[in-house]
Every structure is written in C-alpha cells, then in structure tokens.
GROMACS .gro file of N, CA and C in nm:
model
  258
    1MET      N    1   5.347   1.783  -7.441
    1MET     CA    2   5.303   1.872  -7.543
    1MET      C    3   5.185   1.959  -7.507
    2HIS      N    4   5.101   1.916  -7.426
    2HIS     CA    5   4.994   2.012  -7.378
    2HIS      C    6   5.045   2.120  -7.294
    3GLN      N    7   5.145   2.082  -7.222
    3GLN     CA    8   5.212   2.188  -7.124
    3GLN      C    9   5.265   2.292  -7.205
    4GLN      N   10   5.347   2.254  -7.321
    4GLN     CA   11   5.418   2.348  -7.400
    4GLN      C   12   5.312   2.440  -7.469
    5MET      N   13   5.186   2.391  -7.504
    5MET     CA   14   5.089   2.491  -7.572
    5MET      C   15   5.055   2.570  -7.464
    6ASN      N   16   5.033   2.540  -7.338
    6ASN     CA   17   4.988   2.636  -7.229
    6ASN      C   18   5.093   2.751  -7.208
    7MET      N   19   5.225   2.692  -7.212
    7MET     CA   20   5.324   2.803  -7.199
    7MET      C   21   5.335   2.906  -7.304
    8GLN      N   22   5.305   2.854  -7.432
    8GLN     CA   23   5.303   2.945  -7.558
    8GLN      C   24   5.170   3.033  -7.534
    9ASN      N   25   5.061   2.994  -7.487
    9ASN     CA   26   4.953   3.086  -7.472
    9ASN      C   27   4.968   3.178  -7.377
   10GLN      N   28   5.039   3.145  -7.258
   10GLN     CA   29   5.067   3.246  -7.160
   10GLN      C   30   5.162   3.364  -7.200
   11GLN      N   31   5.244   3.317  -7.284
   11GLN     CA   32   5.357   3.416  -7.335
   11GLN      C   33   5.296   3.506  -7.431
   12ALA      N   34   5.177   3.477  -7.495
   12ALA     CA   35   5.127   3.542  -7.603
   12ALA      C   36   5.021   3.654  -7.541
   13ALA      N   37   4.988   3.620  -7.414
   13ALA     CA   38   4.891   3.724  -7.332
   13ALA      C   39   4.934   3.863  -7.358
   14MET      N   40   4.851   3.959  -7.381
   14MET     CA   41   4.883   4.108  -7.378
   14MET      C   42   4.881   4.166  -7.239
   15GLN      N   43   4.990   4.255  -7.215
   15GLN     CA   44   4.967   4.302  -7.083
   15GLN      C   45   4.881   4.432  -7.074
   16GLN      N   46   4.874   4.492  -7.198
   16GLN     CA   47   4.773   4.609  -7.202
   16GLN      C   48   4.698   4.601  -7.329
   17PRO      N   49   4.580   4.657  -7.320
   17PRO     CA   50   4.515   4.655  -7.441
   17PRO      C   51   4.585   4.733  -7.556
   18PRO      N   52   4.550   4.695  -7.697
   18PRO     CA   53   4.604   4.772  -7.809
   18PRO      C   54   4.535   4.910  -7.808
   19GLN      N   55   4.613   5.012  -7.864
   19GLN     CA   56   4.539   5.145  -7.899
   19GLN      C   57   4.430   5.143  -7.987
   20VAL      N   58   4.445   5.048  -8.083
   20VAL     CA   59   4.345   5.047  -8.204
   20VAL      C   60   4.291   4.890  -8.207
   21ILE      N   61   4.178   4.866  -8.226
   21ILE     CA   62   4.135   4.727  -8.228
   21ILE      C   63   4.090   4.699  -8.368
   22SER      N   64   4.113   4.573  -8.405
   22SER     CA   65   4.076   4.523  -8.537
   22SER      C   66   3.928   4.522  -8.555
   23THR      N   67   3.891   4.516  -8.696
   23THR     CA   68   3.737   4.521  -8.720
   23THR      C   69   3.682   4.389  -8.669
   24LYS      N   70   3.756   4.266  -8.665
   24LYS     CA   71   3.700   4.148  -8.603
   24LYS      C   72   3.677   4.168  -8.465
   25ASP      N   73   3.779   4.222  -8.407
   25ASP     CA   74   3.753   4.246  -8.240
   25ASP      C   75   3.640   4.344  -8.235
   26SER      N   76   3.622   4.447  -8.306
   26SER     CA   77   3.508   4.535  -8.290
   26SER      C   78   3.382   4.469  -8.305
   27LEU      N   79   3.380   4.384  -8.405
   27LEU     CA   80   3.247   4.317  -8.422
   27LEU      C   81   3.222   4.217  -8.321
   28TYR      N   82   3.324   4.148  -8.248
   28TYR     CA   83   3.293   4.057  -8.139
   28TYR      C   84   3.249   4.138  -8.020
   29LEU      N   85   3.320   4.252  -7.994
   29LEU     CA   86   3.281   4.336  -7.875
   29LEU      C   87   3.118   4.387  -7.900
   30THR      N   88   3.092   4.411  -8.029
   30THR     CA   89   2.942   4.453  -8.037
   30THR      C   90   2.848   4.336  -8.024
   31ASP      N   91   2.901   4.206  -8.061
   31ASP     CA   92   2.811   4.090  -8.028
   31ASP      C   93   2.793   4.064  -7.881
   32MET      N   94   2.910   4.072  -7.822
   32MET     CA   95   2.911   4.070  -7.668
   32MET      C   96   2.815   4.153  -7.594
   33MET      N   97   2.806   4.286  -7.645
   33MET     CA   98   2.724   4.380  -7.595
   33MET      C   99   2.562   4.343  -7.623
   34SER      N  100   2.545   4.304  -7.752
   34SER     CA  101   2.409   4.283  -7.793
   34SER      C  102   2.376   4.138  -7.710
   35TRP      N  103   2.461   4.047  -7.702
   35TRP     CA  104   2.418   3.924  -7.617
   35TRP      C  105   2.381   3.967  -7.469
   36ASN      N  106   2.474   4.050  -7.415
   36ASN     CA  107   2.429   4.084  -7.261
   36ASN      C  108   2.302   4.162  -7.260
   37LEU      N  109   2.293   4.269  -7.365
   37LEU     CA  110   2.154   4.334  -7.358
   37LEU      C  111   2.032   4.250  -7.387
   38LEU      N  112   2.039   4.167  -7.466
   38LEU     CA  113   1.942   4.080  -7.488
   38LEU      C  114   1.908   3.981  -7.363
   39ALA      N  115   2.003   3.929  -7.310
   39ALA     CA  116   1.987   3.844  -7.180
   39ALA      C  117   1.912   3.927  -7.073
   40MET      N  118   1.974   4.062  -7.049
   40MET     CA  119   1.917   4.148  -6.961
   40MET      C  120   1.774   4.168  -6.983
   41LYS      N  121   1.731   4.191  -7.099
   41LYS     CA  122   1.589   4.222  -7.135
   41LYS      C  123   1.514   4.097  -7.121
   42LYS      N  124   1.553   3.979  -7.172
   42LYS     CA  125   1.492   3.857  -7.138
   42LYS      C  126   1.454   3.831  -6.988
   43ALA      N  127   1.576   3.859  -6.910
   43ALA     CA  128   1.553   3.830  -6.765
   43ALA      C  129   1.443   3.921  -6.717
   44HIS      N  130   1.443   4.038  -6.744
   44HIS     CA  131   1.336   4.131  -6.689
   44HIS      C  132   1.206   4.093  -6.738
   45PHE      N  133   1.189   4.033  -6.869
   45PHE     CA  134   1.064   4.007  -6.915
   45PHE      C  135   1.004   3.866  -6.843
   46PHE      N  136   1.114   3.769  -6.823
   46PHE     CA  137   1.056   3.649  -6.761
   46PHE      C  138   1.035   3.665  -6.611
   47ALA      N  139   1.102   3.761  -6.553
   47ALA     CA  140   1.083   3.779  -6.407
   47ALA      C  141   0.959   3.832  -6.402
   48SER      N  142   0.907   3.936  -6.487
   48SER     CA  143   0.775   3.995  -6.478
   48SER      C  144   0.660   3.892  -6.493
   49GLN      N  145   0.688   3.767  -6.556
   49GLN     CA  146   0.601   3.667  -6.584
   49GLN      C  147   0.585   3.562  -6.470
   50CYS      N  148   0.666   3.561  -6.366
   50CYS     CA  149   0.680   3.458  -6.268
   50CYS      C  150   0.596   3.516  -6.137
   51GLN      N  151   0.540   3.407  -6.069
   51GLN     CA  152   0.474   3.438  -5.937
   51GLN      C  153   0.563   3.407  -5.824
   52ASP      N  154   0.646   3.319  -5.850
   52ASP     CA  155   0.742   3.275  -5.714
   52ASP      C  156   0.846   3.374  -5.694
   53ARG      N  157   0.840   3.431  -5.578
   53ARG     CA  158   0.929   3.543  -5.548
   53ARG      C  159   1.074   3.503  -5.559
   54GLU      N  160   1.118   3.363  -5.514
   54GLU     CA  161   1.242   3.316  -5.521
   54GLU      C  162   1.305   3.308  -5.675
   55ILE      N  163   1.211   3.264  -5.751
   55ILE     CA  164   1.237   3.245  -5.891
   55ILE      C  165   1.255   3.391  -5.949
   56VAL      N  166   1.168   3.490  -5.925
   56VAL     CA  167   1.186   3.620  -5.964
   56VAL      C  168   1.311   3.681  -5.922
   57ALA      N  169   1.345   3.661  -5.791
   57ALA     CA  170   1.480   3.709  -5.742
   57ALA      C  171   1.611   3.656  -5.819
   58ALA      N  172   1.607   3.529  -5.843
   58ALA     CA  173   1.709   3.471  -5.901
   58ALA      C  174   1.735   3.522  -6.055
   59ILE      N  175   1.610   3.528  -6.128
   59ILE     CA  176   1.611   3.580  -6.260
   59ILE      C  177   1.663   3.738  -6.267
   60GLU      N  178   1.602   3.809  -6.159
   60GLU     CA  179   1.656   3.951  -6.164
   60GLU      C  180   1.808   3.945  -6.138
   61ARG      N  181   1.866   3.876  -6.050
   61ARG     CA  182   2.006   3.864  -6.015
   61ARG      C  183   2.079   3.850  -6.149
   62ALA      N  184   2.028   3.734  -6.227
   62ALA     CA  185   2.092   3.712  -6.360
   62ALA      C  186   2.091   3.820  -6.451
   63GLY      N  187   1.977   3.908  -6.464
   63GLY     CA  188   1.964   4.017  -6.545
   63GLY      C  189   2.055   4.122  -6.489
   64GLN      N  190   2.076   4.148  -6.367
   64GLN     CA  191   2.164   4.239  -6.316
   64GLN      C  192   2.311   4.189  -6.352
   65MET      N  193   2.348   4.094  -6.346
   65MET     CA  194   2.476   4.028  -6.393
   65MET      C  195   2.504   4.068  -6.524
   66HIS      N  196   2.406   4.057  -6.611
   66HIS     CA  197   2.424   4.080  -6.757
   66HIS      C  198   2.446   4.238  -6.777
   67GLN      N  199   2.354   4.313  -6.704
   67GLN     CA  200   2.379   4.447  -6.711
   67GLN      C  201   2.515   4.490  -6.664
   68ARG      N  202   2.567   4.437  -6.550
   68ARG     CA  203   2.702   4.470  -6.510
   68ARG      C  204   2.806   4.437  -6.623
   69HIS      N  205   2.783   4.329  -6.684
   69HIS     CA  206   2.896   4.299  -6.789
   69HIS      C  207   2.874   4.380  -6.896
   70TYR      N  208   2.763   4.433  -6.938
   70TYR     CA  209   2.725   4.521  -7.042
   70TYR      C  210   2.796   4.653  -7.017
   71GLN      N  211   2.767   4.708  -6.893
   71GLN     CA  212   2.830   4.833  -6.844
   71GLN      C  213   2.994   4.826  -6.840
   72LYS      N  214   3.046   4.704  -6.803
   72LYS     CA  215   3.188   4.687  -6.788
   72LYS      C  216   3.261   4.697  -6.937
   73ILE      N  217   3.199   4.633  -7.029
   73ILE     CA  218   3.256   4.633  -7.162
   73ILE      C  219   3.236   4.778  -7.202
   74LEU      N  220   3.122   4.845  -7.185
   74LEU     CA  221   3.101   4.989  -7.237
   74LEU      C  222   3.215   5.065  -7.176
   75SER      N  223   3.246   5.049  -7.038
   75SER     CA  224   3.331   5.140  -6.971
   75SER      C  225   3.476   5.126  -7.049
   76HIS      N  226   3.522   4.993  -7.067
   76HIS     CA  227   3.634   4.964  -7.132
   76HIS      C  228   3.653   5.028  -7.268
   77LEU      N  229   3.541   5.044  -7.338
   77LEU     CA  230   3.549   5.097  -7.477
   77LEU      C  231   3.555   5.246  -7.456
   78GLN      N  232   3.483   5.308  -7.354
   78GLN     CA  233   3.487   5.453  -7.345
   78GLN      C  234   3.621   5.508  -7.280
   79ASN      N  235   3.684   5.422  -7.203
   79ASN     CA  236   3.805   5.459  -7.139
   79ASN      C  237   3.919   5.359  -7.151
   80PRO      N  238   3.959   5.327  -7.277
   80PRO     CA  239   4.055   5.224  -7.307
   80PRO      C  240   4.192   5.241  -7.238
   81ASN      N  241   4.233   5.364  -7.205
   81ASN     CA  242   4.373   5.378  -7.137
   81ASN      C  243   4.372   5.387  -6.996
   82GLN      N  244   4.245   5.378  -6.936
   82GLN     CA  245   4.240   5.378  -6.780
   82GLN      C  246   4.227   5.245  -6.735
   83PRO      N  247   4.317   5.216  -6.635
   83PRO     CA  248   4.307   5.066  -6.574
   83PRO      C  249   4.168   5.054  -6.498
   84SER      N  250   4.130   4.921  -6.504
   84SER     CA  251   4.004   4.886  -6.425
   84SER      C  252   4.025   4.892  -6.281
   85LEU      N  253   3.909   4.933  -6.208
   85LEU     CA  254   3.922   4.932  -6.061
   85LEU      C  255   3.884   4.799  -6.011
   86GLN      N  256   3.834   4.713  -6.079
   86GLN     CA  257   3.798   4.576  -6.033
   86GLN      C  258   3.871   4.471  -6.079
   0.00000   0.00000   0.00000
C-alpha cells in the first residue's frame, strides 16, 4: 500500500511550474522568504556576538545558506519561465 502511494505521488509531480500560482502558494512563498530572511538576520546578529572564530564561521555559513535560498526563491519568482541553472 505504501508503494502505491509513492507511485501516485510521483505521477502527480509537475514537470514545469504553472503560469499562475494560487493565493495559498503565494502566501507560502512569502512565508519561505520571510523565514530565510529572518534566519539570515539572526545568523548575522549571533555571529557578531561570538568570540570563537570557528563558531562565527559556522554561523556565517548558515546565514549565507539562508541568503542563497532567499535569492533562489526570488529568482524563480522574477523569472518563472526560465529554467534554473543549478
């Protein structure tokens, strides 16, 4: 039964994004961008509070990851018809 559900989920996957997104999808995208922006800001703040260089570097990497995610979502929203390079 579990295998049947997986097959159904795979068949339902979109090959290309829709031309128009629903209000619910739009709100979720807004939330994702807000979460990434907040995480990026918090990482920057906490890195500035640390003394240990290794911890600072790890926190900065986490902040940069959230910035990349934010930028990636934004690029998809700005150019929805262009395929992703990554």
